[in-house]
């Protein structure tokens, strides 16, 4: 059986940066706090916890005098403001590409745009980014909400509309939403800024191409990883025999009529998880 592993599988630059810097910080101190999971991968976070990382959901759980890491997805604007009232050292490890979107959103607010953030509403990155978008803004999750969003724009009396995106959103879904928005907002000045990460785009394109050529496709990544779920959606459209797993222990696959199998992994998936799956597949006797 032939096994093809995607060239873009595994850690992206932003994740590598966050993990390496956190490991360096932990080597210098006994404990370090993090607001939420540093990255969306349980195996990675568990290893960091073993080294002294303490994951909390709220700033109120952090004691005075502590060092706090901001995770790769970023945090809401108000948390930056709250830290100013506490004896806490904030270490910002937000992905640089996410920080650029926060800066762009703040600029758009100043320029009096109504801002549409195309994103997964409950994703930490989206929660953080929308807080920089001002009162005249909305999160658009998919095309089914287009009419609702358009109504809010008309009520706002804004003359200009800007569209930005979560870095890990589906490229095809973003493009479809933009097309529909343009058709319904012809009388508005529109600014479209596709802020989907280039690495995300490349990974989705490689997944699409690979899935179209194999008999089965395995996507590896955290259960709460947005970009991993997008890879599964992309692969499923090209290959009916597609599996989404977090680790090898989740893999339940029939190898009947499978001669070529593709492997792709999300941006927060460690190399060890990928290698473990590939080693197992290499030992399958067909």
CSV table of C-alpha atoms in Angstrom, one decimal:
chain,number,residue,atom,x,y,z
A,1,UNK,CA,0.0,0.0,0.0
A,2,UNK,CA,1.3,3.4,-1.0
A,3,UNK,CA,1.2,6.2,1.7
A,4,UNK,CA,1.3,9.8,0.7
A,5,UNK,CA,1.8,12.4,3.4
A,6,UNK,CA,1.0,16.0,2.6
A,7,UNK,CA,4.0,18.3,2.5
A,8,UNK,CA,2.1,21.0,4.5
A,9,UNK,CA,0.9,18.6,7.2
A,10,UNK,CA,1.6,19.6,10.8
A,11,UNK,CA,2.7,22.7,12.6
A,12,UNK,CA,2.4,26.1,11.0
A,13,UNK,CA,4.8,29.0,11.7
A,14,UNK,CA,2.5,30.6,14.3
A,15,UNK,CA,2.1,27.4,16.2
A,16,UNK,CA,5.8,26.7,16.2
A,17,UNK,CA,6.5,30.2,17.5
A,18,UNK,CA,4.0,29.9,20.3
A,19,UNK,CA,5.2,26.4,21.4
A,20,UNK,CA,8.9,27.1,21.3
A,21,UNK,CA,8.6,30.4,23.2
A,22,UNK,CA,6.4,28.8,25.8
A,23,UNK,CA,8.9,25.9,26.3
A,24,UNK,CA,11.7,28.5,26.7
A,25,UNK,CA,9.7,30.4,29.3
A,26,UNK,CA,8.9,27.2,31.2
A,27,UNK,CA,12.6,26.3,31.3
A,28,UNK,CA,13.2,29.6,33.2
A,29,UNK,CA,10.4,29.3,35.8
A,30,UNK,CA,8.4,26.7,37.8
A,31,UNK,CA,5.0,27.7,36.5
A,32,UNK,CA,3.4,29.8,33.8
A,33,UNK,CA,-0.2,30.6,33.2
A,34,UNK,CA,-2.0,30.5,29.8
A,35,UNK,CA,-5.4,32.0,29.0
A,36,UNK,CA,-7.1,29.0,27.3
A,37,UNK,CA,-5.3,26.3,25.4
A,38,UNK,CA,-2.1,27.6,23.8
A,39,UNK,CA,-3.0,25.6,20.6
A,40,UNK,CA,-5.9,23.3,19.8
A,41,UNK,CA,-4.1,20.0,20.3
A,42,UNK,CA,-4.5,18.0,23.5
A,43,UNK,CA,-1.3,16.1,23.2
A,44,UNK,CA,0.8,19.3,22.8
A,45,UNK,CA,-1.0,21.1,25.7
A,46,UNK,CA,-0.6,18.1,28.0
A,47,UNK,CA,3.1,18.0,27.4
A,48,UNK,CA,3.4,21.7,28.2
A,49,UNK,CA,1.3,21.1,31.4
A,50,UNK,CA,3.8,18.5,32.5
A,51,UNK,CA,6.5,21.2,32.2
A,52,UNK,CA,4.5,23.6,34.4
A,53,UNK,CA,2.0,25.3,32.1
A,54,UNK,CA,-1.3,26.1,34.0
A,55,UNK,CA,-4.2,26.6,31.6
A,56,UNK,CA,-7.0,28.8,32.9
A,57,UNK,CA,-10.2,30.1,31.3
A,58,UNK,CA,-10.4,33.5,33.1
A,59,UNK,CA,-8.0,36.2,34.2
A,60,UNK,CA,-9.5,36.1,37.7
A,61,UNK,CA,-7.9,32.6,38.1
A,62,UNK,CA,-4.4,34.1,37.7
A,63,UNK,CA,-2.7,35.2,41.0
A,64,UNK,CA,-1.0,38.5,41.3
A,65,UNK,CA,2.7,38.4,40.4
A,66,UNK,CA,2.2,35.6,37.8
A,67,UNK,CA,3.3,35.5,34.2
A,68,UNK,CA,0.6,34.9,31.7
A,69,UNK,CA,0.9,33.7,28.1
A,70,UNK,CA,-1.6,34.8,25.5
A,71,UNK,CA,-2.3,31.8,23.3
A,72,UNK,CA,-1.8,31.7,19.5
A,73,UNK,CA,-5.4,32.5,18.8
A,74,UNK,CA,-5.3,35.9,20.6
A,75,UNK,CA,-7.6,37.3,23.2
A,76,UNK,CA,-10.4,39.9,23.4
A,77,UNK,CA,-9.4,43.6,23.6
A,78,UNK,CA,-10.9,44.0,27.1
A,79,UNK,CA,-8.5,41.5,28.6
A,80,UNK,CA,-5.5,43.6,27.6
A,81,UNK,CA,-7.3,46.5,29.4
A,82,UNK,CA,-8.0,44.4,32.5
A,83,UNK,CA,-4.4,43.4,32.9
A,84,UNK,CA,-3.5,47.0,33.4
A,85,UNK,CA,-5.4,46.8,36.8
A,86,UNK,CA,-3.5,43.7,37.9
A,87,UNK,CA,0.0,42.8,39.0
A,88,UNK,CA,0.4,40.4,36.1
A,89,UNK,CA,3.0,40.2,33.4
A,90,UNK,CA,1.4,39.5,30.0
A,91,UNK,CA,3.5,37.6,27.4
A,92,UNK,CA,1.8,38.0,24.0
A,93,UNK,CA,2.3,34.9,21.9
A,94,UNK,CA,-0.6,35.6,19.6
A,95,UNK,CA,0.1,34.5,16.0
A,96,UNK,CA,1.5,37.6,14.2
A,97,UNK,CA,-1.0,37.1,11.4
A,98,UNK,CA,-3.9,37.3,13.9
A,99,UNK,CA,-2.4,40.5,15.5
A,100,UNK,CA,-2.3,42.1,12.0
A,101,UNK,CA,-6.0,41.4,11.7
A,102,UNK,CA,-6.6,43.1,15.0
A,103,UNK,CA,-4.7,46.1,13.8
A,104,UNK,CA,-6.6,46.1,10.5
A,105,UNK,CA,-10.0,45.9,12.4
A,106,UNK,CA,-9.0,48.9,14.6
A,107,UNK,CA,-8.1,50.9,11.5
A,108,UNK,CA,-11.4,50.0,9.8
A,109,UNK,CA,-13.3,51.2,12.9
A,110,UNK,CA,-11.5,54.5,12.7
A,111,UNK,CA,-12.4,54.8,9.0
A,112,UNK,CA,-16.1,54.3,9.8
A,113,UNK,CA,-16.7,50.9,8.2
A,114,UNK,CA,-19.3,48.4,9.1
A,115,UNK,CA,-17.1,45.3,9.6
A,116,UNK,CA,-18.1,41.7,8.7
A,117,UNK,CA,-15.9,39.0,10.2
A,118,UNK,CA,-16.4,35.7,8.3
A,119,UNK,CA,-15.6,33.2,11.0
A,120,UNK,CA,-16.7,30.4,13.3
A,121,UNK,CA,-18.6,32.4,16.0
A,122,UNK,CA,-17.4,30.4,19.0
A,123,UNK,CA,-13.8,30.1,18.0
A,124,UNK,CA,-11.3,31.8,20.3
A,125,UNK,CA,-9.7,33.7,17.4
A,126,UNK,CA,-13.1,35.0,16.2
A,127,UNK,CA,-14.0,36.1,19.8
A,128,UNK,CA,-10.8,38.0,20.1
A,129,UNK,CA,-11.0,39.6,16.6
A,130,UNK,CA,-14.6,40.8,16.8
A,131,UNK,CA,-13.7,42.7,20.0
A,132,UNK,CA,-11.5,45.0,17.9
A,133,UNK,CA,-14.3,45.6,15.3
A,134,UNK,CA,-16.4,48.1,17.2
A,135,UNK,CA,-20.1,48.2,17.7
A,136,UNK,CA,-21.0,48.2,14.0
A,137,UNK,CA,-19.8,44.7,13.2
A,138,UNK,CA,-21.0,41.2,13.0
A,139,UNK,CA,-19.7,37.6,12.7
A,140,UNK,CA,-20.9,35.8,9.6
A,141,UNK,CA,-20.5,32.0,10.0
A,142,UNK,CA,-21.9,30.9,6.6
A,143,UNK,CA,-24.0,31.9,3.7
A,144,UNK,CA,-27.3,31.0,5.4
A,145,UNK,CA,-26.9,34.1,7.6
A,146,UNK,CA,-26.3,36.6,4.7
A,147,UNK,CA,-29.8,38.2,4.7
A,148,UNK,CA,-29.6,38.7,8.5
A,149,UNK,CA,-26.2,40.4,8.2
A,150,UNK,CA,-27.4,42.6,5.3
A,151,UNK,CA,-30.3,43.7,7.4
A,152,UNK,CA,-28.0,44.8,10.2
A,153,UNK,CA,-25.9,46.8,7.8
A,154,UNK,CA,-28.9,48.7,6.5
A,155,UNK,CA,-30.0,49.5,10.1
A,156,UNK,CA,-26.5,50.8,11.0
A,157,UNK,CA,-26.7,53.5,8.3
A,158,UNK,CA,-23.1,52.9,7.4
A,159,UNK,CA,-22.0,53.7,3.9
A,160,UNK,CA,-18.9,51.5,3.8
A,161,UNK,CA,-18.6,47.8,4.4
A,162,UNK,CA,-15.4,45.9,5.1
A,163,UNK,CA,-15.0,42.1,5.0
A,164,UNK,CA,-12.3,40.2,6.9
A,165,UNK,CA,-11.9,36.6,7.9
A,166,UNK,CA,-10.7,34.2,10.6
A,167,UNK,CA,-7.3,32.9,9.6
A,168,UNK,CA,-8.4,29.3,9.5
A,169,UNK,CA,-11.7,29.7,7.7
A,170,UNK,CA,-12.6,27.7,4.6
A,171,UNK,CA,-11.3,29.5,1.4
A,172,UNK,CA,-14.2,28.3,-0.7
A,173,UNK,CA,-16.8,29.3,1.8
A,174,UNK,CA,-15.3,32.7,2.2
A,175,UNK,CA,-15.3,33.3,-1.5
A,176,UNK,CA,-19.0,32.1,-1.7
A,177,UNK,CA,-20.0,34.5,1.1
A,178,UNK,CA,-18.2,37.4,-0.5
A,179,UNK,CA,-20.0,36.8,-3.8
A,180,UNK,CA,-23.4,36.8,-2.1
A,181,UNK,CA,-22.5,39.9,-0.1
A,182,UNK,CA,-21.5,41.8,-3.2
A,183,UNK,CA,-24.7,40.9,-5.0
A,184,UNK,CA,-26.8,42.3,-2.1
A,185,UNK,CA,-24.7,45.3,-1.2
A,186,UNK,CA,-24.3,46.9,-4.7
A,187,UNK,CA,-24.9,50.4,-3.4
A,188,UNK,CA,-22.2,50.2,-0.7
A,189,UNK,CA,-18.5,50.9,-0.9
A,190,UNK,CA,-17.0,47.5,-0.1
A,191,UNK,CA,-13.5,46.6,1.0
A,192,UNK,CA,-12.7,42.8,0.8
A,193,UNK,CA,-9.7,41.7,2.7
A,194,UNK,CA,-9.1,37.9,2.6
A,195,UNK,CA,-7.2,37.5,5.8
A,196,UNK,CA,-7.2,33.7,5.7
A,197,UNK,CA,-3.6,32.6,6.4
A,198,UNK,CA,-1.6,31.7,3.4
A,199,UNK,CA,-0.5,28.5,5.1
A,200,UNK,CA,-4.2,27.6,5.7
A,201,UNK,CA,-4.9,28.2,2.0
A,202,UNK,CA,-2.0,26.0,0.8
A,203,UNK,CA,-2.9,23.2,3.2
A,204,UNK,CA,-6.5,23.2,2.0
A,205,UNK,CA,-5.5,23.2,-1.6
A,206,UNK,CA,-3.0,20.4,-1.1
A,207,UNK,CA,-5.6,18.4,0.8
A,208,UNK,CA,-8.1,18.8,-2.0
A,209,UNK,CA,-5.5,17.7,-4.6
A,210,UNK,CA,-4.3,14.7,-2.6
A,211,UNK,CA,-7.8,13.5,-1.6
A,212,UNK,CA,-8.7,13.4,-5.3
A,213,UNK,CA,-5.9,11.0,-6.1
A,214,UNK,CA,-6.2,8.4,-3.2
A,215,UNK,CA,-8.5,5.6,-2.2
A,216,UNK,CA,-8.7,6.7,1.4
A,217,UNK,CA,-7.7,9.9,3.3
A,218,UNK,CA,-6.8,10.4,6.9
A,219,UNK,CA,-6.9,13.8,8.5
A,220,UNK,CA,-5.1,14.1,11.9
A,221,UNK,CA,-5.8,16.9,14.3
A,222,UNK,CA,-7.3,18.2,17.6
A,223,UNK,CA,-11.0,17.6,18.1
A,224,UNK,CA,-11.6,21.3,18.7
A,225,UNK,CA,-9.2,22.5,15.9
A,226,UNK,CA,-11.0,24.6,13.3
A,227,UNK,CA,-8.5,24.3,10.6
A,228,UNK,CA,-8.4,20.5,11.0
A,229,UNK,CA,-12.2,20.3,10.6
A,230,UNK,CA,-11.9,22.4,7.4
A,231,UNK,CA,-9.4,19.9,6.0
A,232,UNK,CA,-11.8,17.1,6.7
A,233,UNK,CA,-14.6,19.0,4.9
A,234,UNK,CA,-12.3,19.6,1.9
A,235,UNK,CA,-11.1,16.0,1.7
A,236,UNK,CA,-14.6,14.5,2.1
A,237,UNK,CA,-15.8,16.3,-1.0
A,238,UNK,CA,-13.0,14.6,-3.0
A,239,UNK,CA,-12.8,11.2,-1.3
A,240,UNK,CA,-15.7,9.3,0.2
A,241,UNK,CA,-13.4,7.2,2.3
A,242,UNK,CA,-12.1,10.0,4.6
A,243,UNK,CA,-11.4,9.7,8.3
A,244,UNK,CA,-10.8,12.4,11.0
A,245,UNK,CA,-8.8,11.4,14.0
A,246,UNK,CA,-6.9,13.0,16.8
A,247,UNK,CA,-4.4,10.2,17.4
A,248,UNK,CA,-3.8,6.7,16.1
A,249,UNK,CA,-6.0,5.2,18.8
A,250,UNK,CA,-9.0,6.8,17.0
A,251,UNK,CA,-8.3,5.2,13.7
A,252,UNK,CA,-10.9,2.6,12.6
A,253,UNK,CA,-10.4,2.0,8.9
A,254,UNK,CA,-11.2,-0.8,6.4
A,255,UNK,CA,-8.3,-1.4,4.0
A,256,UNK,CA,-10.5,-3.2,1.5
A,257,UNK,CA,-9.8,-1.8,-2.0
A,258,UNK,CA,-7.3,0.7,-0.5
A,259,UNK,CA,-4.1,0.8,-2.5
A,260,UNK,CA,-3.2,4.4,-2.0
A,261,UNK,CA,-3.8,6.3,1.2
A,262,UNK,CA,-3.3,10.0,1.9
A,263,UNK,CA,-2.4,11.6,5.2
A,264,UNK,CA,-2.9,15.3,6.1
A,265,UNK,CA,-2.7,17.0,9.5
A,266,UNK,CA,-3.9,20.3,11.0
A,267,UNK,CA,-1.7,23.3,11.9
A,268,UNK,CA,-1.5,22.3,15.6
A,269,UNK,CA,-0.7,18.6,15.0
A,270,UNK,CA,2.7,17.5,16.3
A,271,UNK,CA,5.0,15.5,14.0
A,272,UNK,CA,4.9,12.6,16.5
A,273,UNK,CA,1.2,12.1,15.9
A,274,UNK,CA,1.7,12.0,12.1
A,275,UNK,CA,4.7,9.7,12.3
A,276,UNK,CA,2.7,7.3,14.6
A,277,UNK,CA,-0.1,7.0,12.0
A,278,UNK,CA,2.4,6.6,9.1
A,279,UNK,CA,4.3,3.9,11.0
A,280,UNK,CA,1.1,2.0,11.6
A,281,UNK,CA,0.0,2.2,8.0
A,282,UNK,CA,3.4,1.1,6.8
A,283,UNK,CA,3.0,-2.1,8.8
A,284,UNK,CA,-0.4,-3.0,7.4
A,285,UNK,CA,-0.2,-6.2,5.3
A,286,UNK,CA,-2.5,-6.0,2.3
